[in-house]
């Protein structure tokens, strides 16, 4: 049924729905007289909706009422009641849902409620506005068990004995994220009437004003429980009376928001019962908290670190009449100030760091929790699995006025420095140590083998000993000793964390176990060894440039001859030619027998890291040039020279360097029909400059060196060329090259971890199997030649460069390996040559060599001139 327009009724409801039926009001509706309600639903599953305006007048005349289970009442408009006990939205039964998104008013009537549900499992939600007046009037009321009352909007009540939100029964839940404001003699923001297991969560604002007006009142009886959580950002305040008031039950309060008593009285009175009051880091309390009668617990908790002045605890202080004290939650709380009253503390979770004096506080530390600090406590009982960490933010002493008991399985953490100062516990009584582990954290410094620190002292004597000890120092192994009143720790040197062939030097002493692998890499001098790989890249570039020149300059095969612009006479291009002609006429070598050539080269390469070596990046620029002649024969001979400069870096080793190489070489080629033979030899001189920045715990320095070496290489290849058609030729080939890089003396300067020694000679051999394709295209602008290559290169012999070093500060020699070369690599090439004239050819080419770890990408620009 839908009611629109204007509807009125006297002494009877406007409309009635039974099970499963729906009533919707979209107009102006009013009811007066002795009717029980404006719109009435009986039975189960009824839906009552007001989208318009609904008013009632008369005692006990409710506006929207459902009698039954699983019904829905919704107000999206305006609802107003006038009269005693006249409720706006009312449900009697179980599992009903009441929702207000509009405006609800109950006026001029006592005990009139904005939203009320009587039964079990009901849900009341306010997202709009609820305003009530009159004695006993309430904004929202959940009466029964397992009900949920939620306010996201605004509730305002006025009149004596008025409640903003009320719940009665067991296992109810109240959530406020909106605003609740009550005014009246006994006005309460939130009230819980008896029952057990109710939870109140506040994220909004609750404000009360009146002579006996409480922000929250839990009227519990002995043995009943309730829980209140005032979350961060939540505000509960009272103008005159106690902000939180509890009766005789066992309540738990967790405050992360603000509790304010503007009169200066109690922000919380826990009443009788065994109660718990917890504060988090965002807790703000204006007023005092009185635990009152019972065995009550004050707790520090939450997940965010915070601090507490312990002088706020005690009779006449902010936190009064508590019998027990706890640290819970994952946070670390630091206690400051002085309070030597008897306060038994249980550190159950997280950490409690005592900075001030708590001389009467006996501390029990449970498994997983931590007690530390440099203040004073009463006694200490650390259970298995707990942690003791004397000192805060540096070396410190935790003093115990009584006895200390350390169970087996306790972690005892101490910091120490080279000045023989260390964290420790000092007990005025006795200390009993049943086992546990001492965990030593050494601050950076100059440690001397065999030094000794005192880590625990007991005036009444020490009984027992820790089971073992660990340290973060990589080169020291802690040893525990004791006498009648002290436990000591000393640090003899150990080699168990060092590789067998690496010497121990003094700068390593402050290095931690975690840091040691990186330090060994930084100080190994590895980058000096990996420079051999950069030299080898220069060898490859020079060899490739010379071989390319020989393939381009040989006669006998027109397609290969054309690569560097040997003069070709294409009969097919003759204007008077009428019949098919051969594509190419052999070169006129007698006219152009001598040639000079040059290639400008840019290359970018990288070598990936391995489990034992660092990654290397390099950039190379260079020039190779030469002169050759055929002497009018099918053979060709020449000489070449080259220069390369590479900058390279090993970022993980904070190392960078430069390699400069100068080459001279001789080469020759011959053609025997389709069979082509090419080869050459070269000599290279190489200058290597290295700079390394070395920084680790307790050390900062540099190491620099300049060194030189020579190299020799011999190389050759054999190819067989055949024409696929008149313009395309394919040449399978096989190649072989051997490189010898001489040993290189290295002496670094600059720091105690600089190295000196010799990079070993390096002798790799390469075999290459592949095929290249050549395609020519005559154009009006000159002959264009496309070339491509695909091959497999295999390296054998030496593939890992090595060096033997020692430290310039003095040490035994040790062997270091550099970045290895790939055993197998894919070789690919693509290029284009342009015969600008009969004597001049320009070319550009890309070559890539790709292996598992190494990559090299090269661009070559070439110029050849024949005369």
PDB file of N, CA, C and O in Angstrom, residues 186-217:
ATOM      1  N   UNK A 186      19.238  13.906  34.963  1.00  0.00           N
ATOM      2  CA  UNK A 186      19.921  12.607  34.934  1.00  0.00           C
ATOM      3  C   UNK A 186      20.091  12.146  33.487  1.00  0.00           C
ATOM      4  O   UNK A 186      19.800  11.007  33.142  1.00  0.00           O
ATOM      5  N   UNK A 187      20.532  13.042  32.672  1.00  0.00           N
ATOM      6  CA  UNK A 187      20.721  12.718  31.256  1.00  0.00           C
ATOM      7  C   UNK A 187      22.006  11.916  31.063  1.00  0.00           C
ATOM      8  O   UNK A 187      23.058  12.271  31.596  1.00  0.00           O
ATOM      9  N   UNK A 188      21.917  10.815  30.301  1.00  0.00           N
ATOM     10  CA  UNK A 188      23.089   9.978  30.031  1.00  0.00           C
ATOM     11  C   UNK A 188      23.263   9.818  28.524  1.00  0.00           C
ATOM     12  O   UNK A 188      22.294   9.583  27.797  1.00  0.00           O
ATOM     13  N   UNK A 189      24.507   9.941  28.108  1.00  0.00           N
ATOM     14  CA  UNK A 189      24.752   9.770  26.679  1.00  0.00           C
ATOM     15  C   UNK A 189      24.489   8.353  26.235  1.00  0.00           C
ATOM     16  O   UNK A 189      23.726   8.109  25.297  1.00  0.00           O
ATOM     17  N   UNK A 190      25.122   7.386  26.876  1.00  0.00           N
ATOM     18  CA  UNK A 190      24.933   5.968  26.584  1.00  0.00           C
ATOM     19  C   UNK A 190      24.718   5.253  27.903  1.00  0.00           C
ATOM     20  O   UNK A 190      25.499   5.418  28.843  1.00  0.00           O
ATOM     21  N   UNK A 191      23.641   4.436  27.976  1.00  0.00           N
ATOM     22  CA  UNK A 191      23.362   3.698  29.201  1.00  0.00           C
ATOM     23  C   UNK A 191      23.160   2.227  28.885  1.00  0.00           C
ATOM     24  O   UNK A 191      22.469   1.865  27.936  1.00  0.00           O
ATOM     25  N   UNK A 192      23.814   1.387  29.708  1.00  0.00           N
ATOM     26  CA  UNK A 192      23.625  -0.056  29.625  1.00  0.00           C
ATOM     27  C   UNK A 192      22.959  -0.493  30.916  1.00  0.00           C
ATOM     28  O   UNK A 192      23.504  -0.285  32.008  1.00  0.00           O
ATOM     29  N   UNK A 193      21.766  -1.090  30.796  1.00  0.00           N
ATOM     30  CA  UNK A 193      20.993  -1.520  31.963  1.00  0.00           C
ATOM     31  C   UNK A 193      21.201  -3.000  32.202  1.00  0.00           C
ATOM     32  O   UNK A 193      20.598  -3.838  31.519  1.00  0.00           O
ATOM     33  N   UNK A 194      22.033  -3.349  33.149  1.00  0.00           N
ATOM     34  CA  UNK A 194      22.191  -4.751  33.521  1.00  0.00           C
ATOM     35  C   UNK A 194      22.636  -5.622  32.364  1.00  0.00           C
ATOM     36  O   UNK A 194      23.141  -5.161  31.345  1.00  0.00           O
ATOM     37  N   UNK A 195      22.469  -6.919  32.523  1.00  0.00           N
ATOM     38  CA  UNK A 195      22.894  -7.864  31.514  1.00  0.00           C
ATOM     39  C   UNK A 195      24.407  -8.035  31.516  1.00  0.00           C
ATOM     40  O   UNK A 195      25.134  -7.392  32.277  1.00  0.00           O
ATOM     41  N   UNK A 196      24.877  -8.909  30.663  1.00  0.00           N
ATOM     42  CA  UNK A 196      26.315  -9.175  30.607  1.00  0.00           C
ATOM     43  C   UNK A 196      26.770  -9.300  29.162  1.00  0.00           C
ATOM     44  O   UNK A 196      25.986  -9.635  28.267  1.00  0.00           O
ATOM     45  N   UNK A 197      28.055  -9.008  28.928  1.00  0.00           N
ATOM     46  CA  UNK A 197      28.647  -9.197  27.603  1.00  0.00           C
ATOM     47  C   UNK A 197      28.384  -8.083  26.619  1.00  0.00           C
ATOM     48  O   UNK A 197      28.662  -8.238  25.427  1.00  0.00           O
ATOM     49  N   UNK A 198      27.888  -6.921  27.061  1.00  0.00           N
ATOM     50  CA  UNK A 198      27.635  -5.811  26.144  1.00  0.00           C
ATOM     51  C   UNK A 198      28.940  -5.106  25.784  1.00  0.00           C
ATOM     52  O   UNK A 198      29.806  -4.900  26.632  1.00  0.00           O
ATOM     53  N   UNK A 199      29.069  -4.714  24.497  1.00  0.00           N
ATOM     54  CA  UNK A 199      30.243  -3.991  24.005  1.00  0.00           C
ATOM     55  C   UNK A 199      29.815  -2.624  23.501  1.00  0.00           C
ATOM     56  O   UNK A 199      28.859  -2.507  22.719  1.00  0.00           O
ATOM     57  N   UNK A 200      30.530  -1.594  23.932  1.00  0.00           N
ATOM     58  CA  UNK A 200      30.281  -0.224  23.484  1.00  0.00           C
ATOM     59  C   UNK A 200      31.532   0.260  22.761  1.00  0.00           C
ATOM     60  O   UNK A 200      32.636   0.221  23.318  1.00  0.00           O
ATOM     61  N   UNK A 201      31.368   0.734  21.532  1.00  0.00           N
ATOM     62  CA  UNK A 201      32.481   1.291  20.765  1.00  0.00           C
ATOM     63  C   UNK A 201      32.101   2.716  20.364  1.00  0.00           C
ATOM     64  O   UNK A 201      31.056   2.938  19.742  1.00  0.00           O
ATOM     65  N   UNK A 202      32.964   3.673  20.717  1.00  0.00           N
ATOM     66  CA  UNK A 202      32.700   5.066  20.382  1.00  0.00           C
ATOM     67  C   UNK A 202      33.796   5.621  19.501  1.00  0.00           C
ATOM     68  O   UNK A 202      34.974   5.607  19.848  1.00  0.00           O
ATOM     69  N   UNK A 203      33.374   6.127  18.335  1.00  0.00           N
ATOM     70  CA  UNK A 203      34.293   6.838  17.446  1.00  0.00           C
ATOM     71  C   UNK A 203      33.821   8.262  17.226  1.00  0.00           C
ATOM     72  O   UNK A 203      34.460   9.013  16.501  1.00  0.00           O
ATOM     73  N   UNK A 204      32.676   8.589  17.791  1.00  0.00           N
ATOM     74  CA  UNK A 204      32.107   9.904  17.604  1.00  0.00           C
ATOM     75  C   UNK A 204      32.234  10.754  18.850  1.00  0.00           C
ATOM     76  O   UNK A 204      33.229  10.670  19.579  1.00  0.00           O
ATOM     77  N   UNK A 205      31.189  11.555  19.130  1.00  0.00           N
ATOM     78  CA  UNK A 205      31.205  12.471  20.266  1.00  0.00           C
ATOM     79  C   UNK A 205      29.968  12.247  21.117  1.00  0.00           C
ATOM     80  O   UNK A 205      28.842  12.207  20.599  1.00  0.00           O
ATOM     81  N   UNK A 206      30.204  12.094  22.421  1.00  0.00           N
ATOM     82  CA  UNK A 206      29.119  11.965  23.395  1.00  0.00           C
ATOM     83  C   UNK A 206      29.292  13.086  24.406  1.00  0.00           C
ATOM     84  O   UNK A 206      30.330  13.173  25.071  1.00  0.00           O
ATOM     85  N   UNK A 207      28.258  13.955  24.545  1.00  0.00           N
ATOM     86  CA  UNK A 207      28.313  15.090  25.456  1.00  0.00           C
ATOM     87  C   UNK A 207      27.076  15.085  26.340  1.00  0.00           C
ATOM     88  O   UNK A 207      25.947  14.957  25.839  1.00  0.00           O
ATOM     89  N   UNK A 208      27.290  15.209  27.658  1.00  0.00           N
ATOM     90  CA  UNK A 208      26.157  15.226  28.589  1.00  0.00           C
ATOM     91  C   UNK A 208      26.275  16.425  29.519  1.00  0.00           C
ATOM     92  O   UNK A 208      27.371  16.891  29.838  1.00  0.00           O
ATOM     93  N   UNK A 209      25.079  16.900  29.982  1.00  0.00           N
ATOM     94  CA  UNK A 209      25.048  18.020  30.908  1.00  0.00           C
ATOM     95  C   UNK A 209      23.870  17.835  31.857  1.00  0.00           C
ATOM     96  O   UNK A 209      22.728  17.684  31.430  1.00  0.00           O
ATOM     97  N   UNK A 210      24.177  17.801  33.132  1.00  0.00           N
ATOM     98  CA  UNK A 210      23.147  17.619  34.153  1.00  0.00           C
ATOM     99  C   UNK A 210      23.786  17.222  35.454  1.00  0.00           C
ATOM    100  O   UNK A 210      24.923  16.748  35.512  1.00  0.00           O
ATOM    101  N   UNK A 211      23.009  17.380  36.540  1.00  0.00           N
ATOM    102  CA  UNK A 211      23.573  17.152  37.873  1.00  0.00           C
ATOM    103  C   UNK A 211      24.044  15.717  38.063  1.00  0.00           C
ATOM    104  O   UNK A 211      25.041  15.454  38.708  1.00  0.00           O
ATOM    105  N   UNK A 212      23.331  14.751  37.494  1.00  0.00           N
ATOM    106  CA  UNK A 212      23.717  13.342  37.583  1.00  0.00           C
ATOM    107  C   UNK A 212      23.820  12.748  36.178  1.00  0.00           C
ATOM    108  O   UNK A 212      23.392  11.629  35.927  1.00  0.00           O
ATOM    109  N   UNK A 213      24.341  13.538  35.282  1.00  0.00           N
ATOM    110  CA  UNK A 213      24.429  13.139  33.878  1.00  0.00           C
ATOM    111  C   UNK A 213      25.793  12.518  33.604  1.00  0.00           C
ATOM    112  O   UNK A 213      26.818  13.157  33.788  1.00  0.00           O
ATOM    113  N   UNK A 214      25.788  11.264  33.163  1.00  0.00           N
ATOM    114  CA  UNK A 214      27.029  10.553  32.845  1.00  0.00           C
ATOM    115  C   UNK A 214      27.179  10.460  31.321  1.00  0.00           C
ATOM    116  O   UNK A 214      26.195  10.291  30.597  1.00  0.00           O
ATOM    117  N   UNK A 215      28.430  10.511  30.872  1.00  0.00           N
ATOM    118  CA  UNK A 215      28.656  10.263  29.456  1.00  0.00           C
ATOM    119  C   UNK A 215      28.298   8.839  29.085  1.00  0.00           C
ATOM    120  O   UNK A 215      27.580   8.587  28.117  1.00  0.00           O
ATOM    121  N   UNK A 216      28.800   7.880  29.854  1.00  0.00           N
ATOM    122  CA  UNK A 216      28.447   6.465  29.712  1.00  0.00           C
ATOM    123  C   UNK A 216      28.174   5.913  31.108  1.00  0.00           C
ATOM    124  O   UNK A 216      28.981   6.117  32.029  1.00  0.00           O
ATOM    125  N   UNK A 217      27.030   5.231  31.245  1.00  0.00           N
ATOM    126  CA  UNK A 217      26.697   4.592  32.528  1.00  0.00           C
ATOM    127  C   UNK A 217      26.394   3.129  32.265  1.00  0.00           C
ATOM    128  O   UNK A 217      25.502   2.789  31.490  1.00  0.00           O
TER     129      UNK A 217
END
